[in-house]
Coordinates of C-alpha atoms (C1' of nucleotides) in Angstrom, one line a residue:
Chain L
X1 CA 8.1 -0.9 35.7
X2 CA 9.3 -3.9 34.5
X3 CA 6.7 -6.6 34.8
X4 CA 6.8 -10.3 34.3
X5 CA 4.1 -11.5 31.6
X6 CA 4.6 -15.4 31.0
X7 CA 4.1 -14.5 27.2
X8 CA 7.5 -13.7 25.7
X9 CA 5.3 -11.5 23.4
X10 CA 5.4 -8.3 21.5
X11 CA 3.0 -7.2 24.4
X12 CA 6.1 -6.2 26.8
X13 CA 7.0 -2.3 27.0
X14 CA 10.7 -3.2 27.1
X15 CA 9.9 -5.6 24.5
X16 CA 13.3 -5.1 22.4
X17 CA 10.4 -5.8 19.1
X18 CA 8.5 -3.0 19.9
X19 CA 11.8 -1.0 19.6
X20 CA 12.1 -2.4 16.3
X21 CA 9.0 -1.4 15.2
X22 CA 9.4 2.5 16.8
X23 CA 11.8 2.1 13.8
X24 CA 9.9 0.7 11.0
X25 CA 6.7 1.6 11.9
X26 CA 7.0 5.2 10.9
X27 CA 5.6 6.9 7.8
X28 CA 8.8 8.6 7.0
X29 CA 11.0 5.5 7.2
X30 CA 8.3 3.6 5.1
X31 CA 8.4 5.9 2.7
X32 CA 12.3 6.7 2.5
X33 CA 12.9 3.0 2.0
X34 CA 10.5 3.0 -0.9
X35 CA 12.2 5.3 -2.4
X36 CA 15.5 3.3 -2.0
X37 CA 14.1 0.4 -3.5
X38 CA 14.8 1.3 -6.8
X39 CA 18.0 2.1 -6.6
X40 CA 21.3 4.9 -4.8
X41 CA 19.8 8.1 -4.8
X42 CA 21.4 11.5 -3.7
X43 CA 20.1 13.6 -0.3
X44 CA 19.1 16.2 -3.1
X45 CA 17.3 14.0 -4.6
X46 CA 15.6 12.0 -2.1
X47 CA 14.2 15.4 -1.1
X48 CA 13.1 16.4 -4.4
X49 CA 11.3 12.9 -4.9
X50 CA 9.2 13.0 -1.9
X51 CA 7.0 15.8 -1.5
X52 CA 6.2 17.6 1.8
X53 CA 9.2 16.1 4.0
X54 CA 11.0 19.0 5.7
X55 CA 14.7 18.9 5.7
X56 CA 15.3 17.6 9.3
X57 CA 12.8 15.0 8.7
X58 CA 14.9 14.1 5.8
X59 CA 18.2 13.7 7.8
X60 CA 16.5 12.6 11.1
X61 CA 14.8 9.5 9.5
X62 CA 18.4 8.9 7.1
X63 CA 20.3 8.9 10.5
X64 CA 17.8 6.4 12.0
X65 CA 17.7 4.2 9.1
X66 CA 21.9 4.0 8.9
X67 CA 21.9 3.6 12.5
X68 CA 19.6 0.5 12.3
X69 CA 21.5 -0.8 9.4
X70 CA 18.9 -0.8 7.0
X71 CA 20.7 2.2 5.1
X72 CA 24.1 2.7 3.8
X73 CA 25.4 6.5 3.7
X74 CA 28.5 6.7 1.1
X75 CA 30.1 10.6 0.8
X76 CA 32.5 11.4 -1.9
X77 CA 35.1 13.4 -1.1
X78 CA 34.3 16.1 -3.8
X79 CA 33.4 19.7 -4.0
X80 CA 30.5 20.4 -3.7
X81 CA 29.9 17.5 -1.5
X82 CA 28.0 14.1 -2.9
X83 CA 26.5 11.9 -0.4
X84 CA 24.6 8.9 -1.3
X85 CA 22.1 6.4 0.1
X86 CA 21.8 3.2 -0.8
X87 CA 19.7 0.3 0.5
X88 CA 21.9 -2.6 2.8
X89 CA 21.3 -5.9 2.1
X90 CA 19.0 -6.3 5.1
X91 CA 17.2 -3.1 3.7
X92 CA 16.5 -4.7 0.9
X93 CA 14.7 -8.2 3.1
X94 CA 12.5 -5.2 4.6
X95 CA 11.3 -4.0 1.1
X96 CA 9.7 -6.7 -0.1
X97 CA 7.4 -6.7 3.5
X98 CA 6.9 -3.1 3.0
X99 CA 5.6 -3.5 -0.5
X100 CA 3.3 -5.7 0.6
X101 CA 2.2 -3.1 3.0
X102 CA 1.7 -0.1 0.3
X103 CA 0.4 -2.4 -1.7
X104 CA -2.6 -4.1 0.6
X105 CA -3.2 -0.2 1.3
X106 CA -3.5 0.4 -2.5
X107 CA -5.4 -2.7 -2.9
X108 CA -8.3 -2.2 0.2
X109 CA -8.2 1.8 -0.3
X110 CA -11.7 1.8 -1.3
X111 CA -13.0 -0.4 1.4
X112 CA -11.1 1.4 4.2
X113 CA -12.7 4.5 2.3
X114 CA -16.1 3.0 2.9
X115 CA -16.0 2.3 5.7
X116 CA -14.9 5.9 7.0
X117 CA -17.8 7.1 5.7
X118 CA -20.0 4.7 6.9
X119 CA -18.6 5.2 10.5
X120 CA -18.7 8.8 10.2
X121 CA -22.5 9.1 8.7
X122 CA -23.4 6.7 11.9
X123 CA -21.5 9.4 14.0
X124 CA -22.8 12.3 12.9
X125 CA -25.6 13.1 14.3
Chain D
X1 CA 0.3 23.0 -2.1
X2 CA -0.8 19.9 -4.1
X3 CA 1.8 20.1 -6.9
X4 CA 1.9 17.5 -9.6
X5 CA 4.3 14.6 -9.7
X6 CA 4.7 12.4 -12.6
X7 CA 4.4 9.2 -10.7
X8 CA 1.2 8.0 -9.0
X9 CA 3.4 7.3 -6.8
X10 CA 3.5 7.3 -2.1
X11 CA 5.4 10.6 -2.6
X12 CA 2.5 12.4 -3.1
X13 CA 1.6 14.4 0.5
X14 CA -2.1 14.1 -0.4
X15 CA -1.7 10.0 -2.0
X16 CA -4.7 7.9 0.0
X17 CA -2.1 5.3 0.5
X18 CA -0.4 7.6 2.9
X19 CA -3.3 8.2 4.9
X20 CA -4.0 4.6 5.5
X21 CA -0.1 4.1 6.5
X22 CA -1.3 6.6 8.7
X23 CA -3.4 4.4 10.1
X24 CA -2.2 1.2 10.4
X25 CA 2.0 2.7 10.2
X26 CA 1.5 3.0 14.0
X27 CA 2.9 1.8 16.9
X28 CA -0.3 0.9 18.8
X29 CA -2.4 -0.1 15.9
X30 CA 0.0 -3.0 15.1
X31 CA 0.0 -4.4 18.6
X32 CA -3.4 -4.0 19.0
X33 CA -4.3 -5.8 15.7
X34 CA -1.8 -8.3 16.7
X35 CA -3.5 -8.5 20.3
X36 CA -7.2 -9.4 18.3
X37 CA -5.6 -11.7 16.1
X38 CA -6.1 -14.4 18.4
X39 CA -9.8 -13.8 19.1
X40 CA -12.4 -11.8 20.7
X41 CA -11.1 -9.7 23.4
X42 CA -12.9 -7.7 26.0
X43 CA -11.4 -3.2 27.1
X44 CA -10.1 -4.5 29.8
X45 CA -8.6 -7.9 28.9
X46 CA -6.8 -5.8 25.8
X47 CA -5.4 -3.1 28.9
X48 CA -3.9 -5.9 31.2
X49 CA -2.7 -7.7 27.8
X50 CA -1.0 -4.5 26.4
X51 CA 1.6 -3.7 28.8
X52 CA 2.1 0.4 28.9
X53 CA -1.0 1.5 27.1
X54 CA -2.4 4.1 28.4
X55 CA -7.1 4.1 28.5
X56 CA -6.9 7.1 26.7
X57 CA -4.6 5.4 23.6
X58 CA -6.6 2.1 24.1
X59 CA -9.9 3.7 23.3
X60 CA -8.5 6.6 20.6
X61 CA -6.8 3.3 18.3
X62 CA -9.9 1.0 19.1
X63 CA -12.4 4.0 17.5
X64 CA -9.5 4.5 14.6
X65 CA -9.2 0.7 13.9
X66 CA -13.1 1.1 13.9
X67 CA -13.4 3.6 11.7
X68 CA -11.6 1.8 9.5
X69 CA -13.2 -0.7 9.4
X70 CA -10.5 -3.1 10.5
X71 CA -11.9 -3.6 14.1
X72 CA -16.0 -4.3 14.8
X73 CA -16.9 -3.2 18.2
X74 CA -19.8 -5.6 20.1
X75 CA -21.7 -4.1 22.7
X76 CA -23.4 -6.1 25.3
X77 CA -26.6 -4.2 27.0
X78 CA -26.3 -5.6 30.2
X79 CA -25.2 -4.0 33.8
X80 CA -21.8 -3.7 33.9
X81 CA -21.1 -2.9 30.4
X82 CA -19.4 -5.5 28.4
X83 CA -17.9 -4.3 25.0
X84 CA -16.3 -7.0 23.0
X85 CA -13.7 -6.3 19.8
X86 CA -13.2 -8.6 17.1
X87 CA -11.0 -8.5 13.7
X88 CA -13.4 -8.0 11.0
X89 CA -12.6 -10.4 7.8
X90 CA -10.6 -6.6 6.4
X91 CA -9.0 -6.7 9.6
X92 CA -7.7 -10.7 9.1
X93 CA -6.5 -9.8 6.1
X94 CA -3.6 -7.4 7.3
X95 CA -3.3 -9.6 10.2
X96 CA -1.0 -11.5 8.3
X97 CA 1.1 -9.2 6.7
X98 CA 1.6 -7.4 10.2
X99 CA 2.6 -10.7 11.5
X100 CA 5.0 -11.0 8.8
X101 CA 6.2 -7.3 9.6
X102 CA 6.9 -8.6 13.3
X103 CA 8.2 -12.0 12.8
X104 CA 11.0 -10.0 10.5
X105 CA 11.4 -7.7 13.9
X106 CA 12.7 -11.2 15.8
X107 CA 14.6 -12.3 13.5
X108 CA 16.4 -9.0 12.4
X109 CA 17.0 -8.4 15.8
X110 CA 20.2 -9.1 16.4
X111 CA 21.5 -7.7 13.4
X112 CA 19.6 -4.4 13.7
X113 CA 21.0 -4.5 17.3
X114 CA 24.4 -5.1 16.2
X115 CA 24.5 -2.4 13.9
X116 CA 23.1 0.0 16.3
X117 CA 26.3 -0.4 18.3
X118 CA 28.6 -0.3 15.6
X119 CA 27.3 3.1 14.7
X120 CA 27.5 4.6 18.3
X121 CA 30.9 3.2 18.3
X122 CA 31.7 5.3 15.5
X123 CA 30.0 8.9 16.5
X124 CA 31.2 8.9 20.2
X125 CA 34.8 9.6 19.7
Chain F
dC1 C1' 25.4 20.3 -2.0
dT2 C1' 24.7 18.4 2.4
dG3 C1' 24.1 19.0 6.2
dT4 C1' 24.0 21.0 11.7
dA5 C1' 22.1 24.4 15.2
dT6 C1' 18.5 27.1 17.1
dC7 C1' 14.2 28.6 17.9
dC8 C1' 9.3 28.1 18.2
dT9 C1' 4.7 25.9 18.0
dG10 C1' 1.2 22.3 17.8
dT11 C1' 0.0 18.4 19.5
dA12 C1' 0.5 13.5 21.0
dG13 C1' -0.3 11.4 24.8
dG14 C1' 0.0 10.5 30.2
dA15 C1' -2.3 11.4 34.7
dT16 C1' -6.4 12.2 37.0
dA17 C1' -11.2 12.8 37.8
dC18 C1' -15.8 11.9 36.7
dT19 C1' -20.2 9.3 34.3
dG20 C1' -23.8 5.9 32.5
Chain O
dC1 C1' -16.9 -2.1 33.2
dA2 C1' -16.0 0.9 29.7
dG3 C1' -15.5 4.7 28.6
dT4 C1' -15.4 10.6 28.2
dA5 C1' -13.5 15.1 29.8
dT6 C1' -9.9 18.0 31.3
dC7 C1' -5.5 19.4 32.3
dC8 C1' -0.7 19.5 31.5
dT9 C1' 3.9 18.6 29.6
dA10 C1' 7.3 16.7 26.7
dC11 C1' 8.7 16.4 22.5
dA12 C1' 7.9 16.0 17.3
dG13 C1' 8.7 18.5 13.7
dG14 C1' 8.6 23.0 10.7
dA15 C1' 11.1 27.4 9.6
dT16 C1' 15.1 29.8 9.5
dA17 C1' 19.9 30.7 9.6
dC18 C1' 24.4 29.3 9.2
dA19 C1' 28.7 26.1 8.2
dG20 C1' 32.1 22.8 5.7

DNA sequence: CTGTATCCTGTAGGATACTG
DNA sequence: CAGTATCCTACAGGATACAG
């Protein structure tokens, strides 16, 4: 199933950019990193600061972000355990992008609001 | 369920800005967007250009990007159908930033990759 | 406290067939 | 050509229980 498109582009399913994105394109993630930007926080924490994300979620998207680099994990060898997450600094390159992102959402939210309802009056019936 | 955080912040499960990362936080979406950045582009020119998109995703983030009002839909009356989609000037705007967003996949590639096989390195043992 | 393991359900999304 | 409709399956992801 591996094709041959002349474009070197973001267009091929084995594209390694698209894996990339699987990554960052990802609500969770977005959010996670976000919450890094300011600063180490503790899994407890993390948990407590975002609301609605279920344990595993938690964890899963943690894993994914360490594994990609973007995160650092450090555990303290203490009882009861203390694990910390901290942003690496190619994390930190991504933040800035992502910003942008939250913040063109924040900026356009009443357009894209708009426009819903537009679509959806136009629907409707 | 809507309990009340301090911060007007992304954590928020029912915050607006999540439901447009919703949106454009997607896989498909960003190709897509990426794929009209260039120009008008007929259904079936953006299936053969996609590589792995299924009709049924093609159509389901066309009507989303629609909705939103990132993506206008032209519709020619003639026999065969002939539907052209176009950014609309919302749409150009992100189309920047989501270049930016895949530009940073390239050139983080490596890295990220690296990473990746440092960390299985480390769990299978 | 910071997880992993297991179970269970909804649903995302592919394949296929059909329509204006 | 540009879709909609239907079926079906894999897997995302929540709830729960348990471990180091």
């Amino acid at each position: 199933m591996v094709r041959n498109f002349p474009e070197p582009e973001v267009f091929k399913a084995d594209c390694p950019t698209q894996q990339v994105l699987e990554t960052i394109a990802d609500k969770w993630s977005v959010i996670v990193i976000y919450a890094l930007s300011k600063g180490t926080r503790r899994y407890s924490e993390l948990q407590r600061l975002i609301g609605g994300v279920s344990q595993k979620m938690l964890t899963q998207t943690l894993r994914k972000l360490e594994r990609d680099g973007l995160v650092e994990r450090h555990v303290y060898p203490v009882v009861p355990p203390k694990v910390e997450y901290s942003l690496t600094p190619l994390g930190k390159t991504l933040t800035e992008l992502l910003k942008a992102i939250c913040k063109w959402a924040e900026i356009h939210l009443d357009e894209i609001e708009a426009a819903r309802v537009h679509y959806d009056e136009r629907i409707d019936r």
